[in-house]
Coordinates of C-alpha atoms in Angstrom, one line a residue:
Chain A
M3 CA -14.7 -14.2 11.9
S4 CA -11.4 -16.0 11.9
T5 CA -10.2 -13.6 9.2
I6 CA -10.8 -10.7 11.6
L7 CA -8.8 -12.4 14.3
K8 CA -5.9 -13.0 11.9
I9 CA -5.8 -9.3 11.2
T10 CA -6.1 -8.6 14.9
K11 CA -3.3 -10.9 15.8
R12 CA -0.9 -9.3 13.2
E13 CA -1.8 -5.8 14.3
L14 CA -1.5 -6.6 18.0
M15 CA 1.9 -8.2 17.4
G16 CA 3.0 -4.9 16.0
Y17 CA 2.5 -3.2 19.4
F18 CA 4.9 -5.6 21.0
T19 CA 7.5 -6.4 18.4
T20 CA 8.2 -2.7 18.2
P21 CA 9.0 -0.5 21.2
I22 CA 5.8 1.4 20.6
G23 CA 3.6 -0.7 22.9
Y24 CA 6.1 -0.7 25.8
V25 CA 6.6 3.0 25.4
F26 CA 2.9 3.6 25.7
I27 CA 2.6 1.5 28.8
I28 CA 5.7 3.0 30.4
V29 CA 4.4 6.5 29.7
F30 CA 0.8 5.7 30.7
L31 CA 1.4 4.2 34.1
P32 CA 3.8 6.8 35.7
F33 CA 1.5 9.5 34.4
L34 CA -1.5 7.9 36.0
W35 CA 0.5 7.5 39.3
Y36 CA 1.5 11.1 39.2
M37 CA -2.1 12.3 38.7
V38 CA -3.5 10.0 41.3
F39 CA -0.8 10.2 44.0
Q40 CA 0.6 13.7 43.6
K41 CA -2.3 15.8 42.2
N42 CA -5.1 14.1 44.1
D43 CA -3.2 12.8 47.1
F44 CA -4.6 9.3 47.0
F45 CA -3.6 8.4 50.6
A46 CA -4.7 11.6 52.3
L47 CA -8.2 10.8 51.1
Q48 CA -8.2 7.9 53.6
N49 CA -10.7 6.2 51.4
A50 CA -10.4 2.6 50.0
S51 CA -11.8 3.5 46.6
M52 CA -10.5 3.8 43.0
D53 CA -12.5 6.9 42.3
T54 CA -9.5 9.1 41.7
V55 CA -8.0 6.5 39.3
F56 CA -11.2 6.2 37.3
S57 CA -11.9 9.8 37.1
T58 CA -8.3 10.5 35.9
M59 CA -8.2 7.8 33.3
P60 CA -10.6 9.3 30.8
L61 CA -8.5 12.5 30.9
I62 CA -5.3 10.6 30.2
F63 CA -7.1 8.6 27.5
L64 CA -8.0 11.9 25.7
L65 CA -4.4 12.0 24.6
F66 CA -3.3 8.4 25.0
I67 CA -5.9 6.8 22.7
P68 CA -5.6 9.2 19.8
A69 CA -1.8 8.4 20.0
V70 CA -2.5 4.7 19.9
G71 CA -5.1 4.9 17.2
M72 CA -3.4 7.4 14.9
R73 CA -1.2 4.8 13.2
L74 CA -4.1 2.3 12.5
W75 CA -4.7 3.5 9.0
S76 CA -2.3 6.3 8.3
E77 CA 0.7 4.0 8.8
E78 CA -0.7 1.6 6.2
R79 CA -1.1 4.5 3.8
R80 CA 2.3 5.9 4.5
T81 CA 4.1 2.6 4.0
G82 CA 1.9 1.5 1.1
T83 CA 0.9 -1.7 2.9
I84 CA -2.7 -0.7 2.5
E85 CA -2.4 -1.8 -1.1
I86 CA -1.4 -5.3 0.1
L87 CA -4.1 -5.4 2.8
L88 CA -7.0 -4.3 0.6
T89 CA -6.0 -6.5 -2.3
L90 CA -6.1 -9.6 -0.1
P91 CA -9.4 -11.5 -0.3
I92 CA -10.9 -9.9 2.8
S93 CA -13.6 -7.3 3.2
I94 CA -13.0 -3.7 4.3
A95 CA -15.2 -4.4 7.3
Q96 CA -13.0 -7.4 8.4
A97 CA -9.9 -5.2 8.1
T98 CA -11.4 -2.3 10.0
I99 CA -12.8 -4.4 12.8
G100 CA -9.7 -6.5 13.0
K101 CA -7.5 -3.4 13.4
F102 CA -9.9 -1.8 15.9
L103 CA -10.0 -4.9 18.0
A104 CA -6.2 -5.1 18.1
A105 CA -5.9 -1.6 19.4
W106 CA -8.7 -2.1 21.8
I107 CA -7.1 -5.2 23.2
F108 CA -3.8 -3.3 23.6
I109 CA -5.6 -0.5 25.5
L110 CA -7.3 -3.1 27.6
I111 CA -3.9 -4.5 28.5
T112 CA -2.8 -1.0 29.7
I113 CA -6.0 -0.6 31.6
L114 CA -5.5 -4.0 33.3
S115 CA -2.0 -2.9 34.3
T116 CA -3.8 -0.7 36.9
L117 CA -5.0 -3.8 38.6
T118 CA -2.1 -3.3 40.9
F119 CA -4.1 -0.5 42.5
V120 CA -6.9 -3.0 43.2
V121 CA -4.6 -5.4 44.8
S122 CA -3.1 -2.7 47.0
L123 CA -6.4 -1.4 48.0
N124 CA -7.7 -4.8 49.0
N125 CA -4.6 -5.2 51.2
L126 CA -5.0 -1.9 52.8
G127 CA -8.7 -1.8 53.3
S128 CA -11.9 -3.3 52.0
P129 CA -13.0 -1.4 48.8
D130 CA -16.2 -2.2 47.0
N131 CA -15.0 -4.5 44.3
G132 CA -18.4 -4.5 42.6
V133 CA -18.0 -0.7 42.0
I134 CA -14.5 -1.2 40.8
F135 CA -15.6 -3.9 38.3
A136 CA -18.4 -1.6 37.0
N137 CA -15.8 1.1 36.6
Y138 CA -13.5 -1.1 34.6
I139 CA -16.4 -2.0 32.3
G140 CA -17.1 1.7 31.9
I141 CA -13.6 2.8 31.3
T142 CA -13.1 0.0 28.7
F143 CA -16.1 1.3 26.8
V144 CA -15.0 4.9 27.0
A145 CA -11.6 3.8 25.7
G146 CA -13.3 1.9 22.9
A147 CA -15.4 4.9 22.0
F148 CA -12.4 7.2 21.9
L149 CA -10.5 4.6 19.9
S150 CA -13.3 4.4 17.3
I151 CA -12.9 8.1 16.8
A152 CA -9.2 7.8 16.5
S153 CA -9.5 5.0 14.0
F154 CA -11.8 7.1 11.9
T155 CA -9.5 10.2 11.9
S156 CA -6.6 7.9 11.1
A157 CA -8.3 6.8 7.9
L158 CA -9.1 10.4 7.2
T159 CA -5.5 11.6 6.8
K160 CA -2.1 10.2 5.9
N161 CA -0.6 12.6 8.5
Q162 CA -0.5 11.0 12.0
V163 CA -0.2 14.3 13.8
I164 CA -3.3 15.7 12.1
S165 CA -5.1 12.5 13.0
L166 CA -4.0 12.8 16.6
I167 CA -5.2 16.4 16.9
L168 CA -8.5 15.7 15.2
S169 CA -9.3 12.7 17.3
F170 CA -8.2 14.6 20.5
L171 CA -10.5 17.5 19.7
L172 CA -13.5 15.2 18.8
S173 CA -12.9 13.0 21.9
F174 CA -12.6 16.1 24.1
G175 CA -15.8 17.5 22.7
I176 CA -17.8 14.3 23.1
L177 CA -16.4 13.7 26.6
F178 CA -17.6 17.1 27.9
L179 CA -20.6 17.4 25.8
G180 CA -22.9 16.1 28.5
D181 CA -21.1 17.6 31.4
P182 CA -23.7 19.4 33.6
G183 CA -21.4 22.5 33.9
V184 CA -21.1 22.7 30.1
L185 CA -24.9 22.3 29.6
E186 CA -25.5 24.9 32.3
V187 CA -23.3 27.4 30.4
C188 CA -25.0 26.6 27.1
K189 CA -28.4 27.1 28.7
A190 CA -27.3 30.4 30.3
I191 CA -26.1 31.7 26.9
A192 CA -29.3 30.5 25.2
G193 CA -31.4 32.2 28.0
Y194 CA -29.5 35.4 27.6
L195 CA -30.2 35.3 23.8
H196 CA -33.9 34.4 24.5
L197 CA -33.5 31.2 22.5
P198 CA -35.9 28.4 23.4
V199 CA -33.4 25.7 22.8
N200 CA -33.1 24.0 26.2
P201 CA -34.5 20.7 25.0
V202 CA -32.1 20.7 22.0
I203 CA -29.2 21.3 24.4
D204 CA -30.4 18.4 26.6
F205 CA -30.8 16.2 23.6
V206 CA -27.4 17.0 22.1
G207 CA -25.9 16.6 25.6
S208 CA -27.3 13.1 25.9
F209 CA -24.8 12.1 23.3
G210 CA -22.0 13.2 25.5
F211 CA -20.2 10.5 27.5
Y212 CA -20.7 12.2 30.8
G213 CA -24.2 11.1 31.4
H214 CA -23.4 7.5 30.4
M215 CA -20.4 7.4 32.7
I216 CA -21.9 8.5 36.0
N217 CA -23.9 5.4 36.6
L218 CA -20.9 3.1 35.8
Q219 CA -18.8 5.2 38.1
K220 CA -21.3 4.6 40.9
G221 CA -21.1 0.9 40.3
I222 CA -24.4 0.6 38.3
I223 CA -24.2 -1.3 35.1
D224 CA -27.2 -0.1 33.2
S225 CA -27.8 -1.8 29.9
R226 CA -28.8 1.5 28.3
D227 CA -25.3 2.9 28.9
I228 CA -23.7 -0.2 27.5
I229 CA -26.0 -0.1 24.5
F230 CA -25.1 3.6 24.1
F231 CA -21.3 2.9 24.0
I232 CA -21.7 -0.2 21.7
S233 CA -23.9 1.9 19.3
F234 CA -21.4 4.7 19.3
I235 CA -18.5 2.4 18.5
S236 CA -20.5 0.6 15.9
V237 CA -21.5 3.8 14.1
M238 CA -17.9 5.1 14.2
I239 CA -16.6 1.8 12.8
Y240 CA -19.3 1.9 10.1
L241 CA -18.3 5.4 9.1
N242 CA -14.7 4.2 9.1
I243 CA -15.6 1.4 6.7
L244 CA -17.5 3.8 4.5
L245 CA -14.5 6.2 4.4
I246 CA -12.0 3.5 3.4
N247 CA -14.5 2.4 0.7
K248 CA -15.0 5.9 -0.6
Q249 CA -11.2 6.4 -0.8
K250 CA -11.1 3.5 -3.3
A251 CA -13.3 5.4 -5.7
K252 CA -11.9 8.9 -5.0
Chain B
M206 CA -7.2 -14.2 -18.5
I207 CA -7.9 -10.5 -18.1
V208 CA -10.3 -8.4 -20.1
V209 CA -10.3 -4.6 -19.8
E210 CA -13.0 -2.7 -21.7
N211 CA -13.1 1.0 -22.0
L212 CA -11.5 1.6 -18.6
V213 CA -11.6 5.2 -17.3
K214 CA -10.1 6.3 -14.0
K215 CA -10.3 9.9 -12.9
F216 CA -8.9 11.5 -9.8
G217 CA -11.0 14.6 -9.4
S218 CA -10.6 16.4 -12.7
F219 CA -7.4 14.6 -13.6
T220 CA -7.9 11.7 -16.0
A221 CA -5.3 9.0 -15.1
V222 CA -6.6 6.3 -17.4
N223 CA -8.5 7.4 -20.4
D224 CA -10.6 4.7 -22.1
I225 CA -8.2 1.7 -22.2
S226 CA -9.2 -1.6 -23.6
L227 CA -7.0 -4.7 -23.7
E228 CA -7.0 -8.4 -23.3
V229 CA -4.4 -10.7 -21.7
K230 CA -4.8 -14.4 -22.4
T231 CA -3.7 -17.2 -20.2
G232 CA -0.1 -18.1 -20.9
E233 CA 0.7 -14.6 -22.0
V234 CA 3.1 -12.1 -20.4
V235 CA 2.2 -8.6 -21.2
G236 CA 4.4 -5.7 -20.3
F237 CA 3.2 -2.2 -19.6
L238 CA 5.6 0.5 -20.7
G239 CA 5.2 4.2 -20.4
P240 CA 6.6 7.3 -18.8
N241 CA 6.0 8.0 -15.2
G242 CA 2.4 9.1 -14.5
A243 CA 1.2 7.5 -17.8
G244 CA -1.4 5.4 -16.0
K245 CA 0.3 2.0 -15.8
S246 CA 0.1 1.7 -12.0
T247 CA -3.4 3.1 -11.9
T248 CA -4.6 0.5 -14.4
M249 CA -3.0 -2.2 -12.3
K250 CA -4.6 -0.9 -9.1
V251 CA -8.0 -1.1 -10.7
I252 CA -7.5 -4.6 -12.0
T253 CA -6.4 -5.7 -8.5
C254 CA -9.5 -4.1 -6.9
F255 CA -7.5 -1.6 -4.9
L256 CA -9.1 1.3 -6.8
E257 CA -12.6 1.5 -8.3
A258 CA -12.9 2.4 -11.9
T259 CA -14.7 5.6 -12.8
S260 CA -16.2 3.7 -15.7
G261 CA -15.6 0.7 -17.9
K262 CA -15.5 -3.0 -17.3
V263 CA -12.8 -5.3 -16.1
S264 CA -13.0 -9.0 -15.6
V265 CA -10.4 -11.5 -14.4
C266 CA -10.9 -15.1 -15.4
G267 CA -14.5 -14.3 -16.1
H268 CA -15.1 -12.6 -12.7
D269 CA -16.2 -9.0 -12.8
I270 CA -14.0 -6.9 -10.5
T271 CA -16.8 -5.0 -8.9
K272 CA -19.5 -7.7 -8.6
D273 CA -17.1 -10.5 -7.8
S274 CA -14.2 -8.6 -6.2
L275 CA -13.5 -11.1 -3.5
K276 CA -13.1 -13.9 -6.0
V277 CA -10.9 -11.7 -8.2
R278 CA -8.6 -11.0 -5.2
Q279 CA -8.4 -14.7 -4.5
I280 CA -7.2 -15.3 -8.1
I281 CA -4.7 -12.5 -8.3
G282 CA -1.2 -12.2 -6.9
Y283 CA -0.2 -8.6 -6.7
L284 CA 3.2 -6.9 -6.2
P285 CA 2.5 -3.2 -5.7
E286 CA 4.9 -0.5 -6.7
S287 CA 8.0 -0.2 -4.5
A288 CA 7.1 -3.5 -2.8
P289 CA 5.5 -2.4 0.5
S290 CA 5.4 -4.8 3.5
Y291 CA 5.1 -4.5 7.2
P292 CA 8.5 -3.3 8.4
D293 CA 8.2 -4.6 11.9
M294 CA 7.5 -8.1 10.8
T295 CA 10.0 -10.8 9.9
A296 CA 9.9 -12.1 6.4
M297 CA 8.6 -15.4 7.7
S298 CA 5.8 -13.9 9.8
F299 CA 4.8 -11.7 6.9
L300 CA 4.5 -14.6 4.5
K301 CA 2.7 -16.6 7.2
F302 CA 0.2 -13.8 7.7
I303 CA -0.5 -13.5 4.0
G304 CA -0.7 -17.3 3.7
Q305 CA -3.2 -17.6 6.5
I306 CA -5.4 -14.8 5.2
R307 CA -5.4 -16.6 1.9
G308 CA -6.8 -19.6 3.7
F309 CA -3.8 -21.9 4.2
S310 CA -2.9 -23.5 7.5
G311 CA -0.8 -26.4 8.8
N312 CA 1.3 -28.4 6.3
K313 CA -0.2 -26.7 3.3
L314 CA 0.9 -23.3 4.7
T315 CA 4.4 -24.6 5.4
S316 CA 4.8 -26.1 2.0
H317 CA 3.6 -22.9 0.2
I318 CA 6.0 -20.8 2.3
D319 CA 8.8 -23.2 1.5
R320 CA 8.0 -23.0 -2.2
V321 CA 8.1 -19.2 -2.4
V322 CA 11.1 -19.0 -0.1
E323 CA 12.9 -21.3 -2.5
I324 CA 11.8 -19.4 -5.6
C325 CA 12.6 -16.0 -4.2
E326 CA 15.8 -17.1 -2.5
L327 CA 14.7 -15.7 0.9
K328 CA 16.3 -18.3 3.1
P329 CA 19.1 -16.2 4.5
V330 CA 16.8 -13.4 5.7
L331 CA 13.7 -15.4 6.7
H332 CA 13.9 -14.5 10.4
K333 CA 15.1 -10.9 10.0
K334 CA 12.8 -7.9 10.4
I335 CA 11.8 -6.6 7.0
E336 CA 12.9 -3.1 7.9
T337 CA 16.5 -4.3 8.2
L338 CA 16.5 -5.9 4.8
S339 CA 18.2 -4.6 1.6
K340 CA 16.1 -3.3 -1.2
G341 CA 16.5 -6.5 -3.2
F342 CA 15.4 -8.7 -0.3
K343 CA 12.4 -6.4 0.4
Q344 CA 11.4 -6.6 -3.2
R345 CA 11.6 -10.4 -3.2
T346 CA 9.8 -10.7 0.1
C347 CA 6.9 -8.8 -1.4
L348 CA 7.1 -10.9 -4.6
A349 CA 7.0 -14.0 -2.5
Q350 CA 3.8 -12.7 -0.9
A351 CA 2.3 -12.3 -4.4
L352 CA 3.2 -15.9 -5.3
I353 CA 2.2 -17.6 -2.1
H354 CA -1.1 -19.0 -3.3
D355 CA 0.3 -20.0 -6.7
P356 CA -2.1 -17.5 -8.4
Q357 CA -3.5 -17.9 -11.8
V358 CA -3.0 -14.2 -12.5
L359 CA 0.0 -12.1 -11.5
V360 CA 0.1 -8.4 -11.5
L361 CA 3.6 -7.1 -11.0
D362 CA 4.3 -3.4 -10.7
E363 CA 8.0 -2.9 -11.5
P364 CA 9.0 -6.3 -10.3
T365 CA 12.8 -5.9 -10.9
D366 CA 13.0 -2.4 -9.4
G367 CA 15.9 -2.2 -7.0
L368 CA 17.4 -5.5 -7.9
D369 CA 21.0 -6.1 -9.0
P370 CA 21.6 -7.5 -12.5
N371 CA 21.9 -11.1 -11.2
Q372 CA 18.6 -10.8 -9.2
K373 CA 16.9 -9.2 -12.2
E374 CA 17.8 -12.2 -14.2
V375 CA 16.4 -14.6 -11.5
V376 CA 13.1 -12.7 -11.4
R377 CA 12.9 -12.6 -15.2
K378 CA 13.5 -16.3 -15.4
L379 CA 10.8 -16.8 -12.8
I380 CA 8.3 -14.6 -14.8
R381 CA 9.0 -16.6 -18.0
E382 CA 8.5 -19.9 -16.2
Y383 CA 5.3 -18.7 -14.6
G384 CA 4.1 -17.0 -17.7
K385 CA 3.8 -20.3 -19.6
E386 CA 0.6 -21.3 -17.8
K387 CA -0.5 -18.2 -16.1
T388 CA -1.6 -14.7 -17.0
I389 CA 0.9 -12.0 -16.2
I390 CA 0.8 -8.2 -16.4
L391 CA 4.0 -6.4 -15.4
S392 CA 5.1 -2.8 -15.7
T393 CA 8.6 -1.7 -16.2
H394 CA 10.9 1.1 -17.2
I395 CA 13.5 -1.2 -18.5
L396 CA 13.1 -1.7 -22.2
E397 CA 15.3 -4.8 -22.6
E398 CA 13.2 -6.4 -19.9
V399 CA 10.2 -6.2 -22.2
E400 CA 12.2 -7.9 -24.9
A401 CA 13.5 -10.5 -22.4
V402 CA 10.2 -11.6 -20.9
C403 CA 7.1 -10.2 -22.5
D404 CA 5.1 -11.8 -25.3
R405 CA 3.4 -8.5 -25.9
C406 CA 4.1 -4.9 -25.1
V407 CA 1.5 -2.3 -24.3
I408 CA 2.8 1.3 -24.3
I409 CA 0.7 3.7 -22.3
S410 CA 1.0 7.4 -22.6
N411 CA -1.2 10.0 -20.9
G412 CA -3.7 7.4 -20.0
N413 CA -4.0 6.0 -23.5
I414 CA -2.7 2.9 -25.1
V415 CA -0.5 4.1 -28.0
A416 CA 0.9 0.6 -28.9
N417 CA -0.1 -2.9 -28.3
Q418 CA 2.2 -5.3 -30.2
T419 CA 5.0 -7.8 -29.8
P420 CA 8.4 -6.4 -29.0
D421 CA 9.6 -7.5 -32.4
E422 CA 6.8 -5.7 -34.2
L423 CA 7.5 -2.6 -32.2
K424 CA 11.1 -2.6 -33.1
K425 CA 10.3 -2.8 -36.7
Q426 CA 8.6 0.7 -36.4
S427 CA 12.0 2.1 -35.4
K428 CA 13.8 4.1 -38.0
Y429 CA 16.8 2.0 -37.0
C430 CA 15.2 -1.1 -38.3
G431 CA 17.3 -2.4 -41.1
A432 CA 20.0 0.3 -40.6
V433 CA 23.5 -0.9 -41.0
N434 CA 26.2 -0.1 -38.4
L435 CA 29.6 0.2 -39.9
S436 CA 32.7 0.9 -37.9
M437 CA 36.0 1.9 -39.7
I438 CA 39.2 3.8 -39.1
L439 CA 39.7 6.5 -41.7
D440 CA 41.3 9.9 -41.8
E441 CA 39.0 13.0 -41.9
E442 CA 39.2 13.4 -45.6
S443 CA 38.3 9.8 -46.4
K444 CA 35.5 10.0 -43.9
I445 CA 33.7 12.8 -45.7
K446 CA 34.3 10.9 -49.0
A447 CA 33.0 7.7 -47.6
K448 CA 29.9 9.4 -46.2
S449 CA 29.0 10.9 -49.6
T450 CA 29.8 7.6 -51.4
L451 CA 27.5 5.7 -49.1
E452 CA 24.8 8.3 -49.4
D453 CA 24.9 8.0 -53.2
L454 CA 24.0 4.3 -53.0
Q455 CA 20.6 3.8 -54.4
A456 CA 19.1 1.9 -51.5
V457 CA 20.4 4.3 -48.9
K458 CA 18.3 7.1 -47.5
N459 CA 20.9 8.9 -45.3
V460 CA 24.0 8.3 -43.3
D461 CA 24.9 9.4 -39.8
V462 CA 28.4 9.5 -38.6
I463 CA 29.6 9.3 -35.0
S464 CA 33.3 10.0 -34.8
K465 CA 35.9 9.5 -32.1
N466 CA 39.4 10.5 -33.3
N467 CA 39.9 8.5 -36.4
Q468 CA 37.4 5.9 -35.4
H469 CA 34.1 6.4 -37.2
K470 CA 30.8 4.7 -36.8
F471 CA 28.5 5.1 -39.8
V472 CA 24.8 4.4 -39.3
I473 CA 23.4 3.9 -42.8
F474 CA 19.6 4.1 -43.1
P475 CA 17.9 2.2 -45.9
Q476 CA 15.3 3.7 -48.2
N477 CA 13.1 0.7 -47.4
N478 CA 13.3 -1.1 -44.1
N479 CA 12.5 -4.4 -45.7
N480 CA 15.4 -4.4 -48.1
S481 CA 18.7 -5.3 -46.7
I482 CA 21.5 -3.0 -47.6
A483 CA 24.3 -4.8 -45.8
G484 CA 25.4 -6.4 -49.1
A485 CA 25.6 -3.2 -51.0
V486 CA 27.5 -1.5 -48.2
T487 CA 30.0 -4.3 -47.9
E488 CA 30.6 -4.3 -51.6
T489 CA 31.2 -0.5 -51.6
A490 CA 33.6 -0.8 -48.7
N491 CA 35.5 -3.5 -50.5
N492 CA 35.6 -1.5 -53.7
F493 CA 37.1 1.4 -51.9
G494 CA 39.4 -0.7 -49.8
W495 CA 38.0 0.5 -46.5
K496 CA 39.0 -1.5 -43.6
I497 CA 35.8 -2.7 -41.9
Q498 CA 36.2 -3.3 -38.2
H499 CA 32.6 -4.1 -37.6
L500 CA 29.4 -4.3 -39.5
H501 CA 25.9 -5.4 -38.5
T502 CA 22.3 -4.8 -39.5
E503 CA 20.1 -3.4 -36.7
Q504 CA 16.8 -5.0 -35.7
G505 CA 15.5 -1.7 -34.6
R506 CA 15.6 0.1 -31.2
L507 CA 12.8 -0.1 -28.7
D508 CA 13.9 3.1 -26.9
D509 CA 13.6 4.9 -30.2
V510 CA 10.0 3.7 -30.7
F511 CA 9.2 4.4 -27.1
K512 CA 10.4 8.0 -27.4
E513 CA 8.6 8.4 -30.7
L514 CA 5.3 7.2 -29.2
T515 CA 5.4 8.8 -25.8
V516 CA 7.1 12.2 -26.1
T517 CA 4.4 14.7 -26.6
K518 CA 5.0 16.7 -29.7
S519 CA 4.8 20.4 -29.1

């Protein structure tokens, strides 16, 4: 365990000893403000809720998290430090989890920077802080799930841009996989083709994030949703470990 | 102690290492020599558990690299090729990180860091970011990383690459010191380095070991071994005469002449490498009244043997 944390600490330091961490936060926040205040007209809604913030964040994360995660492994490969890391007496699992945690903590810090919204809202009106809390839990897990995809694609290629695009596409796909609109369209096409695949569409759709986010957005913390996200992240990290391991024998 | 048995490493259809076997004993410094792409680095990467072998067996101090990989990595200190390190860290925080991962903390960590900083002369750059350091300091920072746990086995991939002559000497001295009690494998392109630090020289070409001997034994294979170098000032006519006279000597096989104005360097090859011909040459020179500027018998040339063994004959 402590080995994981040592890796995490080193990795996390990298976000703040280089401009990269600050750049991300500085880009992330104004972008979020723009989306929330300009596009969705936060004040005109006359509603003391964070809904617009939380519905916007996953969309921003679609690009933000692949950008944060793309360097996790490809940077090690590019600079050759992977040879140092993997010849230290640690397991690949420890290295992978340590790195993942560091990036997740960094993203959590950026997420927490939106607490200013919560403070403002509590001054202006009386929002349901329970719902806000559930939303923070939800967004943290969605971010973790995106990040586990980004970490995997980062191990897949030395090229960070390819990693970014791949994880963006995968995240995009999985985010909208369970969207009712998307499912509707799929079912309509299947119906047109007379294919009896509606249960399959529903089953595949259940792996999308949409269905697991709505409860959290409503303020309901359902253990099934939490378990879904934890399982998703675990599977991706496991695949990540397998991938790094396989590259040793390539 | 490192034992490699029938090691094969393939990348797809390309065979990087083709059935290599060798043994490095404790207290021995072995140098890997070979052209680029010969399989030196790949062999090292397998020994250090960075790559998995396609087939074959490797053990380090009795621990199998696949079954006991963690233990092997604890024992080995590894300096990868081109000395990678985290550019955004300072040399100090980098060494601290490696030390902590290797299980040191508190006073023990500090004393280990102090030791390697002293050995690698890193004091002036300790708190500078690694990306701002010169090649020599980067190389030594990474070397310090490999030494931090005072490892029993050292694997160094081109340890003096990018160092200036003075720094090279420092690192070579360090390797000799370390090599007295430890097991060291190093790779290099610098032939005199092998002579300077290695007890044994393994020449690898196209994934195969083509020589595994002491540097002295290797040099004896050179056609220059026992050849006499003779420098004289002669006019053109006497030069030709001198050449044929020398060639007529019984113990002499042939004579090469390298000329610059009236300055001639004769390389006189003996019939038999074991018989010294210096005496005969000197006598002849005296008989003819040639003015000898310089005369010495060669030990043999490593670069010649290296070329002989590694250049693929077409």
